[in-house]
Tab-separated table of C-alpha atoms and ligand atoms in Angstrom:
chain	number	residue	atom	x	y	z
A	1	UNK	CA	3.016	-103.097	-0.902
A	2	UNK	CA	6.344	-101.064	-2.414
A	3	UNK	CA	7.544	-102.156	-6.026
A	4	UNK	CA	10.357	-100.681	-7.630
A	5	UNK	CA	11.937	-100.418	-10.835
A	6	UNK	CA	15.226	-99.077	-12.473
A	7	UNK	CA	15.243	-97.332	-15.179
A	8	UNK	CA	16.335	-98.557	-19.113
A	9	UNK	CA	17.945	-97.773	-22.064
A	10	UNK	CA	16.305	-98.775	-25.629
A	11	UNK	CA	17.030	-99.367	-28.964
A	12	UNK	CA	20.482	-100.715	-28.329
A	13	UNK	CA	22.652	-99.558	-31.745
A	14	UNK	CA	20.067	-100.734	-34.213
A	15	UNK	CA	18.206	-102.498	-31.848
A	16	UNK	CA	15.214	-100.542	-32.532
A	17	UNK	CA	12.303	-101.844	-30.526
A	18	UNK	CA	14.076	-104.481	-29.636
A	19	UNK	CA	17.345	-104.300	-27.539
A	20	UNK	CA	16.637	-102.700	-23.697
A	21	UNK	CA	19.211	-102.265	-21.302
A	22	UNK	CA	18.072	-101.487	-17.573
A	23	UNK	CA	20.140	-99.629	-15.432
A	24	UNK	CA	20.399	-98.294	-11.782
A	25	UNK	CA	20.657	-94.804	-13.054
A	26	UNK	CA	17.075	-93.714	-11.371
A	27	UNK	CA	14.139	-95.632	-9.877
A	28	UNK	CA	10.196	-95.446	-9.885
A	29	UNK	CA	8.274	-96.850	-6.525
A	30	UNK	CA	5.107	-97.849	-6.837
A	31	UNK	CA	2.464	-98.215	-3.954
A	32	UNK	CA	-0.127	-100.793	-4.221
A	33	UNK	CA	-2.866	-101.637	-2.164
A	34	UNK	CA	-6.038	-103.117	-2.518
A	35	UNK	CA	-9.713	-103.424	-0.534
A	36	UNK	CA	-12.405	-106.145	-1.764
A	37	UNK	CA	-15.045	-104.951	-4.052
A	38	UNK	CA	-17.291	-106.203	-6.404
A	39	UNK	CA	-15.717	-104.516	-9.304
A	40	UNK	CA	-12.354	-103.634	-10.504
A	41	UNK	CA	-11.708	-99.631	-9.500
A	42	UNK	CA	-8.068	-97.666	-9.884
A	43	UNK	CA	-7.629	-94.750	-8.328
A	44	UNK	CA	-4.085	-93.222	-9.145
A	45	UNK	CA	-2.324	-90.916	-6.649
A	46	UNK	CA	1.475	-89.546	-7.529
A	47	UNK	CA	3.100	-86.056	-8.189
A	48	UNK	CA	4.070	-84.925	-11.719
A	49	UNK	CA	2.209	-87.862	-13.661
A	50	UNK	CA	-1.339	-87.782	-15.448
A	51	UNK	CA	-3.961	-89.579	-12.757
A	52	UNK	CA	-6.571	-90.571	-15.258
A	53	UNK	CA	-6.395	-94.099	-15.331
A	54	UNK	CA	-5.762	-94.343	-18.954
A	55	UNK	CA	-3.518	-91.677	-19.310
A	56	UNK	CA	-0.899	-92.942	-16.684
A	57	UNK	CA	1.420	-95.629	-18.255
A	58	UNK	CA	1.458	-97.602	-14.501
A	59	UNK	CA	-2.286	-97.842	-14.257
A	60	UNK	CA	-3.050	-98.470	-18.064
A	61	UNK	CA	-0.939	-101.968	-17.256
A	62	UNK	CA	-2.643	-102.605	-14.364
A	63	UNK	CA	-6.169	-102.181	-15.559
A	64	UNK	CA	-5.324	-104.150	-18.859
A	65	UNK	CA	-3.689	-106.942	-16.301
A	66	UNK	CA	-6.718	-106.960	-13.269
A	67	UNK	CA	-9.397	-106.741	-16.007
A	68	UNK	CA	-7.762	-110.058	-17.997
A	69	UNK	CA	-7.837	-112.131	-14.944
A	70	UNK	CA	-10.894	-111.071	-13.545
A	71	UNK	CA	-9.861	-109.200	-10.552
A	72	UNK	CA	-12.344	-107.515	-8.627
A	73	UNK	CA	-11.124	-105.233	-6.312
A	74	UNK	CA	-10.638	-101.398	-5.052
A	75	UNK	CA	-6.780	-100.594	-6.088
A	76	UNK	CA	-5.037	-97.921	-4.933
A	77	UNK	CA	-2.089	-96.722	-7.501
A	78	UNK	CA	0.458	-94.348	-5.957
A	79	UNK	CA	3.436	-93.650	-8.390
A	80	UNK	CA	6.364	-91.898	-7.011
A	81	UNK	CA	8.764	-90.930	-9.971
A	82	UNK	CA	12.569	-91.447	-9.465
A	83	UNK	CA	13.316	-91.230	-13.437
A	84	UNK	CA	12.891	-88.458	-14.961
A	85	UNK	CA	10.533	-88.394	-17.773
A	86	UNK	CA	10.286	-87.759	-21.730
A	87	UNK	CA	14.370	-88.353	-21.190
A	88	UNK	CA	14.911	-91.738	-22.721
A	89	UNK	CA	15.353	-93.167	-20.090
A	90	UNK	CA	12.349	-95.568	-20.190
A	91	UNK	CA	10.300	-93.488	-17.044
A	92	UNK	CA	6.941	-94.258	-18.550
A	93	UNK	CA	7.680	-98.105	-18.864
A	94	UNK	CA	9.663	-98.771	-15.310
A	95	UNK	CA	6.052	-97.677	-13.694
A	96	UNK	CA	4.633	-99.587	-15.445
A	97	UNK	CA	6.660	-102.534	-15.104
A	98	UNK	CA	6.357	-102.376	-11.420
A	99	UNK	CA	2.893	-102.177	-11.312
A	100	UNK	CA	1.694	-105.295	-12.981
A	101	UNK	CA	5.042	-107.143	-10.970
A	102	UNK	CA	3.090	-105.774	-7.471
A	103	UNK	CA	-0.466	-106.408	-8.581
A	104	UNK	CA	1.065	-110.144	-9.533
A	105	UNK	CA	1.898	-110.318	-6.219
A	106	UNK	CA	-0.639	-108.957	-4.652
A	107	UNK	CA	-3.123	-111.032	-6.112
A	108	UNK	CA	-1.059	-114.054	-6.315
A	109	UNK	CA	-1.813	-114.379	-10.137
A	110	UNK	CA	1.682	-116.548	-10.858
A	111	UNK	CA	2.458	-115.186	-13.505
A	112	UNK	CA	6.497	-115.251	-14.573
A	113	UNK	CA	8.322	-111.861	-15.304
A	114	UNK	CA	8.033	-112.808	-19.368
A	115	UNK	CA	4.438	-112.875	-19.027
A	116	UNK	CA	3.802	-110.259	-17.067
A	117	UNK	CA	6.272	-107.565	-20.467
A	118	UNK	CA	2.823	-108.394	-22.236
A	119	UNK	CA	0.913	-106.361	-19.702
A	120	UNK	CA	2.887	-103.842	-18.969
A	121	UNK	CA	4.028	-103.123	-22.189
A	122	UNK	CA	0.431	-102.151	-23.154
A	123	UNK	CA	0.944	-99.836	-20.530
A	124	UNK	CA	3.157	-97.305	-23.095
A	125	UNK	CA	0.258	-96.783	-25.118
A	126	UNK	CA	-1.030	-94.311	-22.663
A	127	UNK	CA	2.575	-92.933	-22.699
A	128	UNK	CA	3.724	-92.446	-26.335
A	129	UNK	CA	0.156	-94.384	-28.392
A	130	UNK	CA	2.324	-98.002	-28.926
A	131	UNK	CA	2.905	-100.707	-26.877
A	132	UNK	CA	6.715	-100.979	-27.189
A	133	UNK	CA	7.731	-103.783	-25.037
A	134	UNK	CA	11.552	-103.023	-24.532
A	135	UNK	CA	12.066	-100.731	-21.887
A	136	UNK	CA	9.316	-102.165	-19.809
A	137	UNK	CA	10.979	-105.756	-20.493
A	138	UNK	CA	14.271	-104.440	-19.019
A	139	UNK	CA	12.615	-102.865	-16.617
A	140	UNK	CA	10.987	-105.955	-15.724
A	141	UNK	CA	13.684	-108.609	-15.998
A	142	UNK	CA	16.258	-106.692	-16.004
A	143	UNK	CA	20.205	-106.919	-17.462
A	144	UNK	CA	20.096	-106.766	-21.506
A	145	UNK	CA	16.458	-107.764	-23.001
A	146	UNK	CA	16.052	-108.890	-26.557
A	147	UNK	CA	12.157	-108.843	-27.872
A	148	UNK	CA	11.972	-111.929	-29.798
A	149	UNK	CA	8.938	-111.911	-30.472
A	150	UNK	CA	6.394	-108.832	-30.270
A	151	UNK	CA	3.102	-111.055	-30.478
A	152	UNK	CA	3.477	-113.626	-28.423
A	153	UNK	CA	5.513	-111.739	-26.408
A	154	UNK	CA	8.892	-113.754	-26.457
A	155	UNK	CA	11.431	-111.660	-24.349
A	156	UNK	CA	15.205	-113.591	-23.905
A	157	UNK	CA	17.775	-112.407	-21.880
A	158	UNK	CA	21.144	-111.605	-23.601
A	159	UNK	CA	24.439	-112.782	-21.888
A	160	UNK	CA	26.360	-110.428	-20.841
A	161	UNK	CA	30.494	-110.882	-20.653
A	162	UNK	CA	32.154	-107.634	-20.451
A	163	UNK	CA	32.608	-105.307	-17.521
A	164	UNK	CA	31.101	-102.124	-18.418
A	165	UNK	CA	29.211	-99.195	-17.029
A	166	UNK	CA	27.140	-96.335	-18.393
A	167	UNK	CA	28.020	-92.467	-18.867
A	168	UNK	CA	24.296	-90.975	-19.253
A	169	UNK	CA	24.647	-87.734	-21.112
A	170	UNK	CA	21.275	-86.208	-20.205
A	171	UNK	CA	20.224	-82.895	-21.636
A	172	UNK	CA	17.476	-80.813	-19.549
A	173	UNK	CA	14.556	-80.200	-21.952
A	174	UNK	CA	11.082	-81.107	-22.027
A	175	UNK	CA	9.751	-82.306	-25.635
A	176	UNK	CA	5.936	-83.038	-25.141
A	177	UNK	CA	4.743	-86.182	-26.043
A	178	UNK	CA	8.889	-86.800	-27.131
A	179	UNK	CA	8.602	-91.149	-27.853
A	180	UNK	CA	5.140	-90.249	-29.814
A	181	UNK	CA	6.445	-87.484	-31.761
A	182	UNK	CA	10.033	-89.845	-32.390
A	183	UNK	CA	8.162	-93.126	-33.834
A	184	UNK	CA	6.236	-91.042	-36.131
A	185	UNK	CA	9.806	-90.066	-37.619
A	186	UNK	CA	10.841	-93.393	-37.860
A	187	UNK	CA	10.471	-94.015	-41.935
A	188	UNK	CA	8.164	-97.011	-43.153
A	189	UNK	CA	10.396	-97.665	-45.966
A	190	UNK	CA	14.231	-98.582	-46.400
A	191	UNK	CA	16.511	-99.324	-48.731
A	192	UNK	CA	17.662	-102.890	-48.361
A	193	UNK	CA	21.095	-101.476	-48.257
A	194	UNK	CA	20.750	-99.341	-44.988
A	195	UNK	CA	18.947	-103.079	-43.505
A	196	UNK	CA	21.409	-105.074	-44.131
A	197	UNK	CA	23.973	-102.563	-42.551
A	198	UNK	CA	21.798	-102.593	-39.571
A	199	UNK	CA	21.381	-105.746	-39.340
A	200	UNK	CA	25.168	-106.590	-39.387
A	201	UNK	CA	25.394	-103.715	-36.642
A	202	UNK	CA	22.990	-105.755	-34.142
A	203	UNK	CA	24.598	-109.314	-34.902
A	204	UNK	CA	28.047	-107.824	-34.274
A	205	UNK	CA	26.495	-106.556	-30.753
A	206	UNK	CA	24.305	-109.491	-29.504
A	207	UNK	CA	27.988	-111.454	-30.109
A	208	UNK	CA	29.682	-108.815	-28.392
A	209	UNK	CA	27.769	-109.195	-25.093
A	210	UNK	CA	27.849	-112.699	-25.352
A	211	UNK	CA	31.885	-113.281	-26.349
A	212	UNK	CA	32.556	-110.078	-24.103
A	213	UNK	CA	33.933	-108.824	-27.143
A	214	UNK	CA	34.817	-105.504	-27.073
A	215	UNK	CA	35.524	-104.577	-30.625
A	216	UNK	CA	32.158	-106.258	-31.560
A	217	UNK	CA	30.174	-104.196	-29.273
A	218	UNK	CA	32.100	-100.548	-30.895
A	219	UNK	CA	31.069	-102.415	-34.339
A	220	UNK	CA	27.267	-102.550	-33.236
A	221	UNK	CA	26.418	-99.692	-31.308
A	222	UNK	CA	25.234	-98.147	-34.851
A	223	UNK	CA	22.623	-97.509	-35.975
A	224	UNK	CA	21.549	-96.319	-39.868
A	225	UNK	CA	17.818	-95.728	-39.503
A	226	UNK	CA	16.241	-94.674	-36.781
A	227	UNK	CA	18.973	-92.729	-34.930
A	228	UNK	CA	19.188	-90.958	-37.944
A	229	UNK	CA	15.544	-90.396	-38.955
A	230	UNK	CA	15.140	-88.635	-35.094
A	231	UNK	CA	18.853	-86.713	-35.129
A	232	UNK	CA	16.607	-83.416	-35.314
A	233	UNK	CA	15.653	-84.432	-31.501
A	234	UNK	CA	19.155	-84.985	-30.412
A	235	UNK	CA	21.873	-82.776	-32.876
A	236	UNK	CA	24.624	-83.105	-30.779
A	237	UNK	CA	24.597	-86.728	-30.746
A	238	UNK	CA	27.137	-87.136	-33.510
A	239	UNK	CA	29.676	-84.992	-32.186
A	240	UNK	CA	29.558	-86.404	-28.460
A	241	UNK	CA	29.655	-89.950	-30.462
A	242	UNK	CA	32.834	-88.929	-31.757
A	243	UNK	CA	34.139	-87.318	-29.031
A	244	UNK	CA	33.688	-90.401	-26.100
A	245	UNK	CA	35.424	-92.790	-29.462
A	246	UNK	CA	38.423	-90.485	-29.092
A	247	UNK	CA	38.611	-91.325	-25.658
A	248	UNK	CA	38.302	-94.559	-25.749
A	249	UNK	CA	34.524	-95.160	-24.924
A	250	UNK	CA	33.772	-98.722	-26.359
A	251	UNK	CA	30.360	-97.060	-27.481
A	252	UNK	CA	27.758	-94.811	-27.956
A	253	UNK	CA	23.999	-94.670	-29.106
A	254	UNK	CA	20.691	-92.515	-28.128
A	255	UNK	CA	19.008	-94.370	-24.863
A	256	UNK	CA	15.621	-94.904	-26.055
A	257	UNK	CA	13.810	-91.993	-28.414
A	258	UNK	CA	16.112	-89.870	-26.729
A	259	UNK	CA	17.008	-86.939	-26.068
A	260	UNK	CA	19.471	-88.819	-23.273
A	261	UNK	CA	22.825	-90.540	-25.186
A	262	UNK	CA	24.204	-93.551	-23.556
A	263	UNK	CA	28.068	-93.663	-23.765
A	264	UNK	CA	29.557	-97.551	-22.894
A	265	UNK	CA	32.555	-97.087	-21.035
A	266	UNK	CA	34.400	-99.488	-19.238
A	267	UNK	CA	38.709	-99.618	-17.305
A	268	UNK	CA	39.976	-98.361	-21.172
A	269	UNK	CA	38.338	-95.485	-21.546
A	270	UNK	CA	39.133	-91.460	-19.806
A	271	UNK	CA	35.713	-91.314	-18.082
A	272	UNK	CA	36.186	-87.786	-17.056
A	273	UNK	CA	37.687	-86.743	-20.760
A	274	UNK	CA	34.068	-88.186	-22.258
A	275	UNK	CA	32.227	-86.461	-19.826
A	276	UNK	CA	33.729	-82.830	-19.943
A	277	UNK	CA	33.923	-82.760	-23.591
A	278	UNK	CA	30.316	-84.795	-24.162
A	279	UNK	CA	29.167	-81.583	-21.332
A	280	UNK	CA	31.134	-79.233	-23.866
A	281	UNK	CA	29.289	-80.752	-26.824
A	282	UNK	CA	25.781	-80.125	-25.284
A	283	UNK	CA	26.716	-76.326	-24.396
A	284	UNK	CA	28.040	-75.306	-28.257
A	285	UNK	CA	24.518	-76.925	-29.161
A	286	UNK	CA	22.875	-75.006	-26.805
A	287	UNK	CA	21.576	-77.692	-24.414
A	288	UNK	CA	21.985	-77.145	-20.687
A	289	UNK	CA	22.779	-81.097	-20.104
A	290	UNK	CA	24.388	-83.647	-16.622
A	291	UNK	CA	25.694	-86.557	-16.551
A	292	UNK	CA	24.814	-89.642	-14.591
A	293	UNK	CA	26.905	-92.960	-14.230
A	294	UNK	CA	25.252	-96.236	-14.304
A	295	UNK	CA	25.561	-100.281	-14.381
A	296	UNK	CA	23.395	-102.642	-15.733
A	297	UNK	CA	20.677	-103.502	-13.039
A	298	UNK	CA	18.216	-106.480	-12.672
A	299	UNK	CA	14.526	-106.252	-12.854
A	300	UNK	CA	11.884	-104.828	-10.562
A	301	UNK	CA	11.379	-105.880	-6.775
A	302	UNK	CA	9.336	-106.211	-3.749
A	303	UNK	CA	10.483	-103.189	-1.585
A	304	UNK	CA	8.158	-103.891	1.396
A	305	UNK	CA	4.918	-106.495	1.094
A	306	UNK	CA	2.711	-105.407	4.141
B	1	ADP	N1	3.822	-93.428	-14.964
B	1	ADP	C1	4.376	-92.560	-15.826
B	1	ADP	N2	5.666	-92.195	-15.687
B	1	ADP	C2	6.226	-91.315	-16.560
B	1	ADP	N3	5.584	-90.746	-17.613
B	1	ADP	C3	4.290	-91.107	-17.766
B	1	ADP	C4	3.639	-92.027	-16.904
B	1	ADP	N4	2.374	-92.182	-17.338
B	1	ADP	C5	2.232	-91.402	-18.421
B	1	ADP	N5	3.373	-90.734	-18.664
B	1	ADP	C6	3.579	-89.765	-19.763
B	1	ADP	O1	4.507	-90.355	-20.684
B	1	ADP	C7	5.390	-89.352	-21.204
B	1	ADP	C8	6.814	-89.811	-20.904
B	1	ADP	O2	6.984	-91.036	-21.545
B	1	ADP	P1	7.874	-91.148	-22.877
B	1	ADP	O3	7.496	-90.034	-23.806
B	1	ADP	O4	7.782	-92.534	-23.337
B	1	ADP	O5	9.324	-90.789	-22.362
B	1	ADP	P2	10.308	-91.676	-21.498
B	1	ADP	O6	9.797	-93.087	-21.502
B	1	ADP	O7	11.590	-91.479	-22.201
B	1	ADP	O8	10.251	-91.070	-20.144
B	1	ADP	C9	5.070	-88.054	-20.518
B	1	ADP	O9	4.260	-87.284	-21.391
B	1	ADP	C10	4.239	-88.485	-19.304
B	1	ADP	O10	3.264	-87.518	-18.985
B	2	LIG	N1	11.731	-98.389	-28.839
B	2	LIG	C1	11.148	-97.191	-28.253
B	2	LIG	C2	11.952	-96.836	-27.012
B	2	LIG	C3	11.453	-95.590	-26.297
B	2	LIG	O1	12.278	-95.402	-25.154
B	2	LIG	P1	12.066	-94.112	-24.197
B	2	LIG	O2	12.930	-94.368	-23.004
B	2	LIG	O3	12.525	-92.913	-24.997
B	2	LIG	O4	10.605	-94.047	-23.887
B	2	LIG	C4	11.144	-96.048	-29.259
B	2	LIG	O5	12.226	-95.712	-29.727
B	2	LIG	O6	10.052	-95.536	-29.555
């Protein structure tokens, strides 16, 4: 069996751990087959990804999955990476979103794409030590995913009413163990001030999606906290937020723990303007950076079944 899944932006504005966006920029595939056996055995194959079981994000989910419902079987894992990884651009959590989706398919376990985030979100503690569940619930169930609820694992879909696409601002660097490093910068206390601003920021951009309101989406895609606790990962960010505004970009925030920036761009805005000068902006900080146009995907498939 082939699975796929797109990749996904996090931590809409201040959606911190909450608000996942997946998008067709890249794609992981996932091969999945399985032999009878009398006990549950992974073997990983794949180029460019850790193979120990618990190491690799893909198999993590799959283990924690096969070993809850008693699955006894001889797997073999093979993850071919499309996304690019320790970018922000959820690579770690789209394998592992299509693994648990194949093995729920494979071994007819019924589960719905909701139940299944709980699995594979489990699956990021082998990538960054915490089972964030947004990027693997995009990556799952694609569009916009809001995490309702971390425990019981209550993901909702958020409406979405305006036509936009994605300018991916993607700077070429390699920060080991980049989402661990990030949520340890993340501060465990905050003025009451700074939450109430960032909670007005993701109110005015849940409405935004929902009324398709454009000025209510510029309004939220801010964030107070946590894009400024990890700004040391991504300096440029400010200035290529500024720059896309003066073109016209309804948006901007860091895709996930970065180091990517997502600009939200849509028929108003001088695409090419945001993109030279956001290219510009990467160079005078040093970074060597592309760019990569995207639109808001759906969730993981069944490539081929036999
Ligand atoms: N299946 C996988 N795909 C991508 N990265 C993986 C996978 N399994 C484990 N990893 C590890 O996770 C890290 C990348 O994940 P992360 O830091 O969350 O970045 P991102 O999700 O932005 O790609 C890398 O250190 C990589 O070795
Ligand atoms: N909420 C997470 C999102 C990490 O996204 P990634 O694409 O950078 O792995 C966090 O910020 O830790």
């Amino acid at each position: 069996m082939i699975v796929k899944a797109f990749s996904s932006s996090a931590n809409l504005g201040a959606g911190y751990d909450i608000l996942a966006l997946a998008h067709n920029a890249f794609e992981d595939t996932i091969e999945i087959e399985a032999k009878n056996s009398s006990e549950l055995d992974i073997k990983v194959e794949g180029e460019g990804v850790p193979l120990a079981v618990e190491k690799n994000s893909a198999s993590y989910a799959l283990y924690e999955l096969l070993r809850e419902y008693n699955v006894r079987a001889k797997v073999r894992l093979k993850v071919i990476k499309g996304i690019p990884a320790g970018l922000g651009l959820g690579s770690s959590g789209a394998s592992a979103a299509a693994a648990v989706y194949g093995a729920n398919e494979l071994f007819k376990l019924g589960l719905s794409r909701q139940e299944l985030v709980k699995f594979a979100m489990k699956g990021e503690i082998a990538s960054s030590g915490s089972p964030h569940p947004d990027n693997v619930a995009a990556s799952l169930i694609g569009g916009v995913i809001s995490v309702v609820n971390p425990n019981s694992i209550k993901v909702e879909q958020v409406p979405i009413n305006l036509d936009f696409e994605l300018i991916l601002i993607i700077p070429l660097v390699k920060i080991e163990a980049k989402t661990k490093k990030a949520r340890e910068m993340v501060p465990k206390q905050i003025e009451i001030s700074k939450y109430v601003a960032n909670a007005r920021y993701l109110s005015s951009l849940i409405l935004g999606f929902i009324k398709g309101d454009r000025e209510l989406i510029r309004l939220g895609l801010n964030d107070d906290i946590v894009e400024k606790s990890r700004e040391p990962l991504f300096p440029y960010y400010p200035k290529i937020k500024e720059v896309s505004l003066l073109n016209n970009a309804i948006g901007a925030c860091v895709s996930g723990a970065g180091p990517t920036i997502a600009i939200f761009v849509d028929s108003m805005s001088d695409k090419n303007k945001i993109i030279d000068e956001s290219l510009k902006v990467c160079k005078a900080y040093g970074y060597e950076c592309i760019y990569k146009l995207a639109k808001v995907s759906g969730g993981a498939w069944i490539e081929r079944r036999d």
